[in-house]
mmCIF file of C-alpha atoms and ligand atoms in Angstrom:
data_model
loop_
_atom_site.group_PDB
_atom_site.id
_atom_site.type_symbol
_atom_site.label_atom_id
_atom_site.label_comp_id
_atom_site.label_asym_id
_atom_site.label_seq_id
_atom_site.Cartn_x
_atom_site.Cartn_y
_atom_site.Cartn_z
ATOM 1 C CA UNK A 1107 5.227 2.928 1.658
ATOM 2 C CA UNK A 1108 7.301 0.322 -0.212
ATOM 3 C CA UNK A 1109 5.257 -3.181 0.106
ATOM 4 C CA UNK A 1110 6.543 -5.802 2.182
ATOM 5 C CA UNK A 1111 4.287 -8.381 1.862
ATOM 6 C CA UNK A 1112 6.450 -11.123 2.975
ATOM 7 C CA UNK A 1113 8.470 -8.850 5.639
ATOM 8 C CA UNK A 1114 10.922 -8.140 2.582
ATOM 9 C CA UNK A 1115 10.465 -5.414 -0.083
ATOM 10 C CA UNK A 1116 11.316 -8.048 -2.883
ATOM 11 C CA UNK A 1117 15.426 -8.502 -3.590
ATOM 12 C CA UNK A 1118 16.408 -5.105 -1.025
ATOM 13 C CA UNK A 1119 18.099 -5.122 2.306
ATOM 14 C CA UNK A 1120 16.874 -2.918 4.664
ATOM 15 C CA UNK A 1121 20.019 -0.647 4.196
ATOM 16 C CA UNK A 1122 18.899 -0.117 0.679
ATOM 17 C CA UNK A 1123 15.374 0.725 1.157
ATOM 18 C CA UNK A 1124 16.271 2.963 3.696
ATOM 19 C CA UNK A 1125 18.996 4.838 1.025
ATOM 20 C CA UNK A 1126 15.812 5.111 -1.170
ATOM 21 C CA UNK A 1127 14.703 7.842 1.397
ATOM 22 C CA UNK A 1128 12.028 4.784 2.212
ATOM 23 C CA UNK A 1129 10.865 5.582 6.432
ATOM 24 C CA UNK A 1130 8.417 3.131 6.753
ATOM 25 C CA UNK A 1131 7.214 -0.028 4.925
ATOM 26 C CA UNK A 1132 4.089 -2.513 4.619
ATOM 27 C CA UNK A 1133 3.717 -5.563 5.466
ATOM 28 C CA UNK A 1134 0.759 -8.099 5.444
ATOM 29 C CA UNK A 1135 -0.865 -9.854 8.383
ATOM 30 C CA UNK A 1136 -2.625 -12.069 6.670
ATOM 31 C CA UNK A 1137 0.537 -13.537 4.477
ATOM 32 C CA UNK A 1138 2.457 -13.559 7.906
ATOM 33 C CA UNK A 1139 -0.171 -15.469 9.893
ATOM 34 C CA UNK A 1140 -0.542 -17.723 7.204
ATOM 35 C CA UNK A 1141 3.522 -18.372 7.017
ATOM 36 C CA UNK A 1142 5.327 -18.594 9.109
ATOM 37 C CA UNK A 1143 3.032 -17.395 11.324
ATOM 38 C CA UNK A 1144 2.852 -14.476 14.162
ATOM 39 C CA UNK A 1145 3.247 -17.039 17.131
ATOM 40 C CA UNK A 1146 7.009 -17.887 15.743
ATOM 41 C CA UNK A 1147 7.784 -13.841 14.553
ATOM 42 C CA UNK A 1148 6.372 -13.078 18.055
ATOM 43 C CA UNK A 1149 9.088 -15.102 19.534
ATOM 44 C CA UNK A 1150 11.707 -13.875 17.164
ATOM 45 C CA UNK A 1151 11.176 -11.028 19.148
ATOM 46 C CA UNK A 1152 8.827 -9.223 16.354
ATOM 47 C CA UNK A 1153 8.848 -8.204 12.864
ATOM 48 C CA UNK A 1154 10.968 -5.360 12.955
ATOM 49 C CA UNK A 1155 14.090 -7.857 14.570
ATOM 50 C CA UNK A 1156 13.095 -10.769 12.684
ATOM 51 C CA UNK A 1157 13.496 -8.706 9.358
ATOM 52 C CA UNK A 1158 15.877 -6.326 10.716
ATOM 53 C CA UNK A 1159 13.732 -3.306 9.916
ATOM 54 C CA UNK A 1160 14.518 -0.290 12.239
ATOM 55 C CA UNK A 1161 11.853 1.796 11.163
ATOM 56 C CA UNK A 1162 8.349 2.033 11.231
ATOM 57 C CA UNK A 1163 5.811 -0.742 9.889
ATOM 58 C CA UNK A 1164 2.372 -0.657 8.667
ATOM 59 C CA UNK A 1165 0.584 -3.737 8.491
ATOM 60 C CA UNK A 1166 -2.701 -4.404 6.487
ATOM 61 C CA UNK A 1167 -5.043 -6.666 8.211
ATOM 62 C CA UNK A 1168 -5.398 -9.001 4.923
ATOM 63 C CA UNK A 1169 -9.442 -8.614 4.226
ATOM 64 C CA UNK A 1170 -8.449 -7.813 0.654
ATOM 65 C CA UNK A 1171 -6.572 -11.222 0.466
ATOM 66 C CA UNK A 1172 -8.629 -13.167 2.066
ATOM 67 C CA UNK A 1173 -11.229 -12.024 -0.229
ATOM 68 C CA UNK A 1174 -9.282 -11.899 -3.121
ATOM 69 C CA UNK A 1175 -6.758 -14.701 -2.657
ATOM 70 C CA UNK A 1176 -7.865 -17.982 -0.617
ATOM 71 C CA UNK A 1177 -10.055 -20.626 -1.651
ATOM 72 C CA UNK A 1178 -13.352 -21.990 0.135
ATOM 73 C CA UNK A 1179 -14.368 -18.153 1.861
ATOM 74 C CA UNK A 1180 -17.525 -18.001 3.614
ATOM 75 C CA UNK A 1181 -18.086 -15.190 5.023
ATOM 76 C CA UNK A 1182 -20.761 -14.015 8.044
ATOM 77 C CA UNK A 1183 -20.887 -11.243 10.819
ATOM 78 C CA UNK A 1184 -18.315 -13.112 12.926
ATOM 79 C CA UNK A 1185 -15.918 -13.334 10.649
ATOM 80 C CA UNK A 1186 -14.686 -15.199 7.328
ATOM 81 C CA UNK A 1187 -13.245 -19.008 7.144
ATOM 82 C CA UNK A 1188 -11.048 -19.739 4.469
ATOM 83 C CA UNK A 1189 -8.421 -22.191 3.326
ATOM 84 C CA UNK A 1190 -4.953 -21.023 3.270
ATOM 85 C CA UNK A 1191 -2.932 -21.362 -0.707
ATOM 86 C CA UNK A 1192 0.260 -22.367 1.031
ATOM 87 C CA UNK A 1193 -0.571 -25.137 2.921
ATOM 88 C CA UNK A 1194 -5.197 -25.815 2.651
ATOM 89 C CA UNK A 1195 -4.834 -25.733 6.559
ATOM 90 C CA UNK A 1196 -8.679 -23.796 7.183
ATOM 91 C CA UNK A 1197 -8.305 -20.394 9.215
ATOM 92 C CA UNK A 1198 -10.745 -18.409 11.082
ATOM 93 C CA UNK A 1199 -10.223 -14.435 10.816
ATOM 94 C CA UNK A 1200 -12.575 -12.564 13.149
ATOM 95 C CA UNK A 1201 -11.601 -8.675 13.609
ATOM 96 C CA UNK A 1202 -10.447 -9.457 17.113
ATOM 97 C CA UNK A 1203 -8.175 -12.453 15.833
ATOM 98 C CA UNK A 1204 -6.577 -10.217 13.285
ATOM 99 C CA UNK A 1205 -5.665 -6.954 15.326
ATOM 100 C CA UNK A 1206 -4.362 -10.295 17.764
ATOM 101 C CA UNK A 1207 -2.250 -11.023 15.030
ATOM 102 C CA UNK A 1208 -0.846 -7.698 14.121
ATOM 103 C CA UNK A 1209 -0.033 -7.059 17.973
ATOM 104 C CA UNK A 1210 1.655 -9.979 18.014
ATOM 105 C CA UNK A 1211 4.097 -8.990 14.804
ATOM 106 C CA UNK A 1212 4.266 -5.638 16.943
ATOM 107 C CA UNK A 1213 3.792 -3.456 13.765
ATOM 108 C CA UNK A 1214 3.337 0.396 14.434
ATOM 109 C CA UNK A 1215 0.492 0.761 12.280
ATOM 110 C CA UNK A 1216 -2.590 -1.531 12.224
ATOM 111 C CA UNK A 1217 -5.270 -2.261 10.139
ATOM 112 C CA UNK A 1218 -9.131 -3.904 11.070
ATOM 113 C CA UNK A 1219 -10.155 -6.207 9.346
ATOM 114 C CA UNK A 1220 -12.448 -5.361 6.547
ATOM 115 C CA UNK A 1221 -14.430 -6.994 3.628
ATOM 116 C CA UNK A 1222 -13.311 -5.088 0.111
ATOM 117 C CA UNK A 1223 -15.935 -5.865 -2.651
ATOM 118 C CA UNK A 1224 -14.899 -6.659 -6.131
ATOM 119 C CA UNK A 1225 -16.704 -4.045 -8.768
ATOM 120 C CA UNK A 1226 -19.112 -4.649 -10.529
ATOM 121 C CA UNK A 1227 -21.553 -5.431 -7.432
ATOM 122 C CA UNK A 1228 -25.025 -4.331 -6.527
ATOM 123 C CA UNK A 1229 -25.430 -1.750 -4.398
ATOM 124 C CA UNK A 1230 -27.148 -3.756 -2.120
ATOM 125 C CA UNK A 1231 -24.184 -6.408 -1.470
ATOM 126 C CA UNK A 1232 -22.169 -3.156 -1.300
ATOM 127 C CA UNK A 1233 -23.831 -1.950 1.331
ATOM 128 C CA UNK A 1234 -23.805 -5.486 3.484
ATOM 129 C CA UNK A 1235 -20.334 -5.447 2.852
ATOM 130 C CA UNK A 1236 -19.902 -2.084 3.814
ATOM 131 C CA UNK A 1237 -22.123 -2.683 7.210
ATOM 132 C CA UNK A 1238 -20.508 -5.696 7.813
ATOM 133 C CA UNK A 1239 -16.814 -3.872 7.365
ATOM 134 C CA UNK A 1240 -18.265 -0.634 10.259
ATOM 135 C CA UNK A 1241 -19.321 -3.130 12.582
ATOM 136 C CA UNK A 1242 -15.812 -5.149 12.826
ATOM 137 C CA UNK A 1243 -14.630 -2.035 13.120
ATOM 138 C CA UNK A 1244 -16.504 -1.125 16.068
ATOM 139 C CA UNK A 1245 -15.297 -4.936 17.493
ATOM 140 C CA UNK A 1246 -11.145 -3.510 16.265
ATOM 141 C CA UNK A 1247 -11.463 -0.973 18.348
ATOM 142 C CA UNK A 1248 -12.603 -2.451 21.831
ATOM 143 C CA UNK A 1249 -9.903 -4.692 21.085
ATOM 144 C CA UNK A 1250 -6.964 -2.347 20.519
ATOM 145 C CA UNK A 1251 -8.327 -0.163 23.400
ATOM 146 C CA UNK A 1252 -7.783 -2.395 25.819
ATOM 147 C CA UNK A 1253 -4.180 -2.913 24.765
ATOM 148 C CA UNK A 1254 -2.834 -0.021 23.843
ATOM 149 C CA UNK A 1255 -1.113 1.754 26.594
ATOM 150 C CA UNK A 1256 1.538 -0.819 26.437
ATOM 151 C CA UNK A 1257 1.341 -1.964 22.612
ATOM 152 C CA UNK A 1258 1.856 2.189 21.581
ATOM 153 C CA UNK A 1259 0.399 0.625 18.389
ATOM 154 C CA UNK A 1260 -1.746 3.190 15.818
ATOM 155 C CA UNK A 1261 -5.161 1.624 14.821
ATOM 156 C CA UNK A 1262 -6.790 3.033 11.365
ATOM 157 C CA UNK A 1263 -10.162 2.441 10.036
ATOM 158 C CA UNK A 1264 -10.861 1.571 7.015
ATOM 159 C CA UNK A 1265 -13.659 3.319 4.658
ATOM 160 C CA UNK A 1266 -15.470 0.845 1.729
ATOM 161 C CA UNK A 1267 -18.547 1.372 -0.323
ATOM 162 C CA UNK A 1268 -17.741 0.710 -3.619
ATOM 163 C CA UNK A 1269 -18.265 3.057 -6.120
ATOM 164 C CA UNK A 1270 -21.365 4.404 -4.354
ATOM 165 C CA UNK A 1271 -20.929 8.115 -3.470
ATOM 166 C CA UNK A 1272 -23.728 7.938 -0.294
ATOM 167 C CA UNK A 1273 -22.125 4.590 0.830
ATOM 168 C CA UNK A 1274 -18.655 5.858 0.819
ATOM 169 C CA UNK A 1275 -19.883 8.845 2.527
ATOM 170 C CA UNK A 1276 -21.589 7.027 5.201
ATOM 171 C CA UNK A 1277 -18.421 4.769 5.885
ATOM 172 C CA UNK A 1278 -15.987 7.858 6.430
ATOM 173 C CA UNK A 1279 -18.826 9.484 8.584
ATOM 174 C CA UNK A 1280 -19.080 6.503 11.177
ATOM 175 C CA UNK A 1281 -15.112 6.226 11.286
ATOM 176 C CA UNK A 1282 -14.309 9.591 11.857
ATOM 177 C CA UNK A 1283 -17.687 9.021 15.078
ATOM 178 C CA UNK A 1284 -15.552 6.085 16.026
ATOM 179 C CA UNK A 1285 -12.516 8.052 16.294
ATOM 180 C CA UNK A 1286 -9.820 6.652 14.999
ATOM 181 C CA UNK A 1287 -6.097 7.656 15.158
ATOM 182 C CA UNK A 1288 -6.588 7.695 10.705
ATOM 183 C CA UNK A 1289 -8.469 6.923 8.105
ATOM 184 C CA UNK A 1290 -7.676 4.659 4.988
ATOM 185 C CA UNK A 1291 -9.429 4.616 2.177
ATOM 186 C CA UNK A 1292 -9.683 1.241 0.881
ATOM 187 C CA UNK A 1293 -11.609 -0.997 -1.921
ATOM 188 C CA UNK A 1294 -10.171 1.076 -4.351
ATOM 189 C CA UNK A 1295 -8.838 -0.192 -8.171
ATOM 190 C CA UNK A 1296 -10.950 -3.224 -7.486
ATOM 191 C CA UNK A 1297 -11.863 -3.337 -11.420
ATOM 192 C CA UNK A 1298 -13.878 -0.187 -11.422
ATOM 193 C CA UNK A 1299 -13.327 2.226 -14.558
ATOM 194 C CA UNK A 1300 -11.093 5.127 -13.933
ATOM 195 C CA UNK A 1301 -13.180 7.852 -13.462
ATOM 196 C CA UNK A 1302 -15.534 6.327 -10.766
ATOM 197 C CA UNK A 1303 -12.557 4.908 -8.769
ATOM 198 C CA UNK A 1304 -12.057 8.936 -8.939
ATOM 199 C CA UNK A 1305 -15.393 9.936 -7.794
ATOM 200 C CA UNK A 1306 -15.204 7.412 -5.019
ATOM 201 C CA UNK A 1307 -11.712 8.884 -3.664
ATOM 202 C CA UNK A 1308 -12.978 12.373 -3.670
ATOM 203 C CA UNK A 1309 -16.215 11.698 -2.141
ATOM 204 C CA UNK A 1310 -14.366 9.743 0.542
ATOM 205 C CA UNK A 1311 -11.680 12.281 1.378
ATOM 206 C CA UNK A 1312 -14.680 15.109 0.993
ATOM 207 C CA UNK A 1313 -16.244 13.522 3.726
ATOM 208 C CA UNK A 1314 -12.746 13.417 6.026
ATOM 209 C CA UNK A 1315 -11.975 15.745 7.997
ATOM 210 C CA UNK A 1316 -8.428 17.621 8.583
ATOM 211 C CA UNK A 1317 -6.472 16.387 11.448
ATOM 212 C CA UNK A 1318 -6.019 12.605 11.336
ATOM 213 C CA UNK A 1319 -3.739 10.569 7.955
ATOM 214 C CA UNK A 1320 -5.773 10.047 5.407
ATOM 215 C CA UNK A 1321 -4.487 6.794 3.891
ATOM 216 C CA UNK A 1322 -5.149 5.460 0.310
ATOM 217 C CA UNK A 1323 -4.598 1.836 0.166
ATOM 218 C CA UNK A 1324 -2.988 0.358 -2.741
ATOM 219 C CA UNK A 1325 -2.517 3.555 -5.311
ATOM 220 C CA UNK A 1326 -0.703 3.963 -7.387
ATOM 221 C CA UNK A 1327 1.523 5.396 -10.504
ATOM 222 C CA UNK A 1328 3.286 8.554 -9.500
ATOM 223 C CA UNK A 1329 0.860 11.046 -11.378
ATOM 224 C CA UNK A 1330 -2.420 9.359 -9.139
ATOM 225 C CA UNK A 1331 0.105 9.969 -6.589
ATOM 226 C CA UNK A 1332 -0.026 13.393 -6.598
ATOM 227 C CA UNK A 1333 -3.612 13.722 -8.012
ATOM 228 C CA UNK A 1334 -4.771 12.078 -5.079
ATOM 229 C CA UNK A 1335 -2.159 14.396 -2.806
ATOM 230 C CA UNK A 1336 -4.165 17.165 -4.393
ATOM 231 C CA UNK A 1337 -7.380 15.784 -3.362
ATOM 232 C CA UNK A 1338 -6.233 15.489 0.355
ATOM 233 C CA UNK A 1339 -4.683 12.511 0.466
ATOM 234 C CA UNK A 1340 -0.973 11.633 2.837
ATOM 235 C CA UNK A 1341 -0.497 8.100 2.861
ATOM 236 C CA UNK A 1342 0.281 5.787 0.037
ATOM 237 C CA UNK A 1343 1.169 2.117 -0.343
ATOM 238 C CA UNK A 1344 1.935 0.784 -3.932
ATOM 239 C CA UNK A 1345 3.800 -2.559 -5.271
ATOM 240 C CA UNK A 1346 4.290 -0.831 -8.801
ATOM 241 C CA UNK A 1347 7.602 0.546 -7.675
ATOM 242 C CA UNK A 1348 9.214 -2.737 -6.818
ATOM 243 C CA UNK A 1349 6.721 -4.799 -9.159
ATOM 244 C CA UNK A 1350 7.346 -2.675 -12.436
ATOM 245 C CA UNK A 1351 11.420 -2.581 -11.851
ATOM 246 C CA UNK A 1352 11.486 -6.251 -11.561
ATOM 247 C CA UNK A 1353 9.945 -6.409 -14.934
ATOM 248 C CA UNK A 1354 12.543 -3.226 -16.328
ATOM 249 C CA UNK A 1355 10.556 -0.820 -15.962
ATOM 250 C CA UNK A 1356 11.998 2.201 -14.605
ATOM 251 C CA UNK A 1357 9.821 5.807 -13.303
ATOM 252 C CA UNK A 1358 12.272 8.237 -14.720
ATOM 253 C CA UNK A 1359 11.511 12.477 -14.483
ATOM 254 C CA UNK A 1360 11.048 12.065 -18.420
ATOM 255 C CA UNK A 1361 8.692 8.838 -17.998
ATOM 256 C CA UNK A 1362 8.997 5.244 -17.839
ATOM 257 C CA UNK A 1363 12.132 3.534 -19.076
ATOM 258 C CA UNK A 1364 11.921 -0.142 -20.245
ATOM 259 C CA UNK A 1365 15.233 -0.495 -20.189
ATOM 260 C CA UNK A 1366 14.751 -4.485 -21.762
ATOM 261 C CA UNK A 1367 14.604 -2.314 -25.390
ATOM 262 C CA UNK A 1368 16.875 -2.898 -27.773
ATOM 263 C CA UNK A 1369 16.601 1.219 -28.028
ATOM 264 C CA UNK A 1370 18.775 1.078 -25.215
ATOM 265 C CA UNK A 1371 21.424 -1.110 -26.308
ATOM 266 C CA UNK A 1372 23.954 1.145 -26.369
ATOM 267 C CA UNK A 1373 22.550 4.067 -23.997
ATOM 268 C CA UNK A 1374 25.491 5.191 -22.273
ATOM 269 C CA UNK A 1375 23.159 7.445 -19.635
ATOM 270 C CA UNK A 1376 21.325 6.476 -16.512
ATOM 271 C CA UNK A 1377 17.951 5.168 -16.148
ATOM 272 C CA UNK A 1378 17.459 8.868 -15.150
ATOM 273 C CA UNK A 1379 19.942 11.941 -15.800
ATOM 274 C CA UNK A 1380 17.939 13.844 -13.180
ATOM 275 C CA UNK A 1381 18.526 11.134 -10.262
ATOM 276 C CA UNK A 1382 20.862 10.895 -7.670
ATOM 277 C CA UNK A 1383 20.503 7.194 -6.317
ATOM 278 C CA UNK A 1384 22.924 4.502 -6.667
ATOM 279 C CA UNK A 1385 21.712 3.090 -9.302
ATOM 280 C CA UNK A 1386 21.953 6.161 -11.620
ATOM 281 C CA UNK A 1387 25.535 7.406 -10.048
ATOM 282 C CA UNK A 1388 26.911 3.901 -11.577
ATOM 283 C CA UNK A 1389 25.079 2.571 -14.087
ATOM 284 C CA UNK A 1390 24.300 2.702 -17.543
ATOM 285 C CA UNK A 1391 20.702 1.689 -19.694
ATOM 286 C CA UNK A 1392 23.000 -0.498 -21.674
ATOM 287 C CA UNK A 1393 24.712 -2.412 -18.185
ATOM 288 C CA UNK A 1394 21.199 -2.766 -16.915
ATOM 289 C CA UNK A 1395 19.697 -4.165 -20.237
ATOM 290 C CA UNK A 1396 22.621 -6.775 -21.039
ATOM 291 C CA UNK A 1397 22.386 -7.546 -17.004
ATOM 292 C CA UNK A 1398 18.252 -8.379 -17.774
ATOM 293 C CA UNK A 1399 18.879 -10.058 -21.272
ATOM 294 C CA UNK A 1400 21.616 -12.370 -19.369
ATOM 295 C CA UNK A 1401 18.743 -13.008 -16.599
ATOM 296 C CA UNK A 1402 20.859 -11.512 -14.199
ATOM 297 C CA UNK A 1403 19.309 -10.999 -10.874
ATOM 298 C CA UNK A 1404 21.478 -7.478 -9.533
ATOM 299 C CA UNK A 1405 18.836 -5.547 -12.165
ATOM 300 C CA UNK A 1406 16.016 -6.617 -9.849
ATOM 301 C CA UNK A 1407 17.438 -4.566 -6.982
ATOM 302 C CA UNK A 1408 19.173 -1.986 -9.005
ATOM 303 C CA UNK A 1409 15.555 -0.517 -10.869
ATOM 304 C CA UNK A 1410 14.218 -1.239 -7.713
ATOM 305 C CA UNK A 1411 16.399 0.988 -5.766
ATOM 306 C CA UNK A 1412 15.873 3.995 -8.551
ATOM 307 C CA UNK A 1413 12.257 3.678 -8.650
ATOM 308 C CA UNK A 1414 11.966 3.940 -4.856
ATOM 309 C CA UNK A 1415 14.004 6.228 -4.587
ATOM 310 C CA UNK A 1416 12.106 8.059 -7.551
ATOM 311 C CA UNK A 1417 8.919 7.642 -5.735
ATOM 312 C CA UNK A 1418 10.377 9.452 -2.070
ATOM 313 C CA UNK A 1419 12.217 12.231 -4.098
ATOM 314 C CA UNK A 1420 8.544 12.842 -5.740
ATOM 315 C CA UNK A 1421 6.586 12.782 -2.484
ATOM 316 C CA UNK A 1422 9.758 14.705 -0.808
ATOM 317 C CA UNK A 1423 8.820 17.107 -2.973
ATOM 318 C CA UNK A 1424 5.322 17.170 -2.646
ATOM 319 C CA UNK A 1425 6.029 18.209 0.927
ATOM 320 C CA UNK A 1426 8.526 20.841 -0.136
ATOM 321 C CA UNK A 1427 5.893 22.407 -2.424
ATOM 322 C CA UNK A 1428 3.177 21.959 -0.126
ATOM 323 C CA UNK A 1429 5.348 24.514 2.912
ATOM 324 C CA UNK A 1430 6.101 26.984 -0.065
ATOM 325 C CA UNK A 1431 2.739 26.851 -1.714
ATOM 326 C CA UNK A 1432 3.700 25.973 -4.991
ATOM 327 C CA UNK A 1433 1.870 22.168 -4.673
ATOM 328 C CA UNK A 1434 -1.809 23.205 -6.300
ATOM 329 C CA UNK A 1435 -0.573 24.380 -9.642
ATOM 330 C CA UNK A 1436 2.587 21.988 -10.048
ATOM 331 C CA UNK A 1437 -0.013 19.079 -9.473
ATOM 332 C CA UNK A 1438 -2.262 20.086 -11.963
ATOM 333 C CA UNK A 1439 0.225 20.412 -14.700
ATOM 334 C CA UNK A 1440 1.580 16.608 -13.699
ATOM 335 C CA UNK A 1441 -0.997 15.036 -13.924
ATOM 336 C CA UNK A 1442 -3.447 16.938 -15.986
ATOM 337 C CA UNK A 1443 0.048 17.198 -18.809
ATOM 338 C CA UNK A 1444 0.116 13.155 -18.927
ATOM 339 C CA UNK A 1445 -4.048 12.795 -19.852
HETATM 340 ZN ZN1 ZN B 14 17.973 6.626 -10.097
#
């Protein structure tokens, strides 16, 4: 899923995103709420009219920004209090208030609210965290069960726990007992080295079982991508497509183009030889680097169009591989070839 934060993947129509092979997008309730609030996109008739977005939308319930973003957070079992950045108005999030919220944008996909812990912590704040996060939860789901015969909305939970292997295991245990329609994994890249983010994605999805998405919040380059496909994973949402082109960067089939380089100067090929968006049909490194160097804006959405669109022709054919049985050993040599 592209990010939406703001109900826009930054400088694309929707026509575009959906040309990138893009079916559905995130966007965040918390940001929304906050400005220009779900009241007003409610009676614009919902987020997918008011941003003209046919398909399918996931929204995250904003714990991780609350958490990570506002000022003045105190946080209890009811819920957290914060001040919003955009305008210090204070704002009470309780998991009932935010799946509220999220029925009111009318997304497809909703999130509960949870509380994401920044590494390093002790185990034991991990763990109130973590309790804390199972019991709103519980409070999400009596919520969206009353509603949802006529919302047709699709409630996940969401597993925390740090990097601690018993404490991740115990969140996706009491999810899957609570029976929800999927399961994210969240709380993930929070600062954590490498290798135990790892640990704590495999333990998780160990734990899961088949049937329901299995949802990895917030990952990541293409190879964890398919690393984490290979571990069991479906679902992915990750602003380093649309973040990293803004900058020049471009995810090309022979690695990552900075196309800002004087290297490319003259470079008479596409970002990517291999690729068949728009971008590459028309365009040359050298066009894209004098369009950055003259601080153009059309760059912005033209890398962003390739490296969506490099992203969906990579997970397109992650399902291809998967139905012929060719996935396992192609995975390992991607991502095991780059380490
Ligand atoms: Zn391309």
């Amino acid at each position: 899923m592209p990010v939406a934060t703001q109900a826009t993947v930054k400088t694309l129509t929707p026509q575009q995103i959906k040309h990138t092979g893009t079916r559905i997008i995130l966007c965040n309730a918390y940001h929304l709420s906050l400005r220009p609030g779900e009241e007003l996109i409610f009676r614009l008739g919902g987020l997918h009219r008011f941003m003209a977005w046919p398909g399918p939308i996931l929204t995250d319930s904003g714990g991780f920004q609350v958490f990570s973003l506002a000022s003045r957070v105190e946080v209890s079992d009811e819920g957290a209090s914060f001040r919003s950045p955009v305008d210090g108005r204070t704002f009470f999030f309780t998991p009932e208030k935010v799946i509220e919220i999220q029925q009111r944008l009318g997304a497809d996909v909703i999130m509960p609210f949870d509380q994401p812990i920044a590494y390093p912590c002790e185990k034991h704040m991990a763990e109130v965290a973590l309790e804390r996060t199972l019991s709103w939860a519980e409070r999400s789901l009596a919520v969206h069960r009353q509603q949802t015969k006529t919302m047709e909305q699709i409630l996940f939970g969401i597993a925390q726990g740090s990097v601690f292997a018993d404490l991740r295991e115990r969140a996706v245990e009491r999810l899957v007992e609570m029976d929800f329609e999927g399961l994210a994994i969240g709380g993930l890249m929070m600062g954590e080295p490498e290798q135990m983010m790892w640990e704590a994605l495999e333990v998780s999805l160990r734990a899961a079982p088949y049937g329901a998405p299995r949802y990895v919040m917030g990952v990541g380059t293409p190879e964890d991508i398919i690393r984490a496909i290979y571990m069991g994973a479906d679902m992915f949402d990750c602003v380093l497509p649309t973040r990293n082109a803004r900058n020049g960067w471009a995810y090309t089939s022979q690695g990552i183009v900075k196309v800002r380089n004087s290297q490319y100067a003259a470079d008479q090929r596409p970002l990517d030889p291999r690729c068949d968006c728009y971008t590459c049909q028309n365009f040359s490194r050298a066009y894209l680097r004098h369009l950055i160097h003259a601080g153009e804006l059309l760059p912005l959405s033209l890398v962003s169009i390739h490296n969506l669109h490099f992203y969906q022709q990579l997970v397109a054919e992650t399902r291809t591989r998967i139905l012929e049985g060719t996935f396992a050993s192609w995975a390992r040599q991607l991502w095991m070839g780059k380490k």
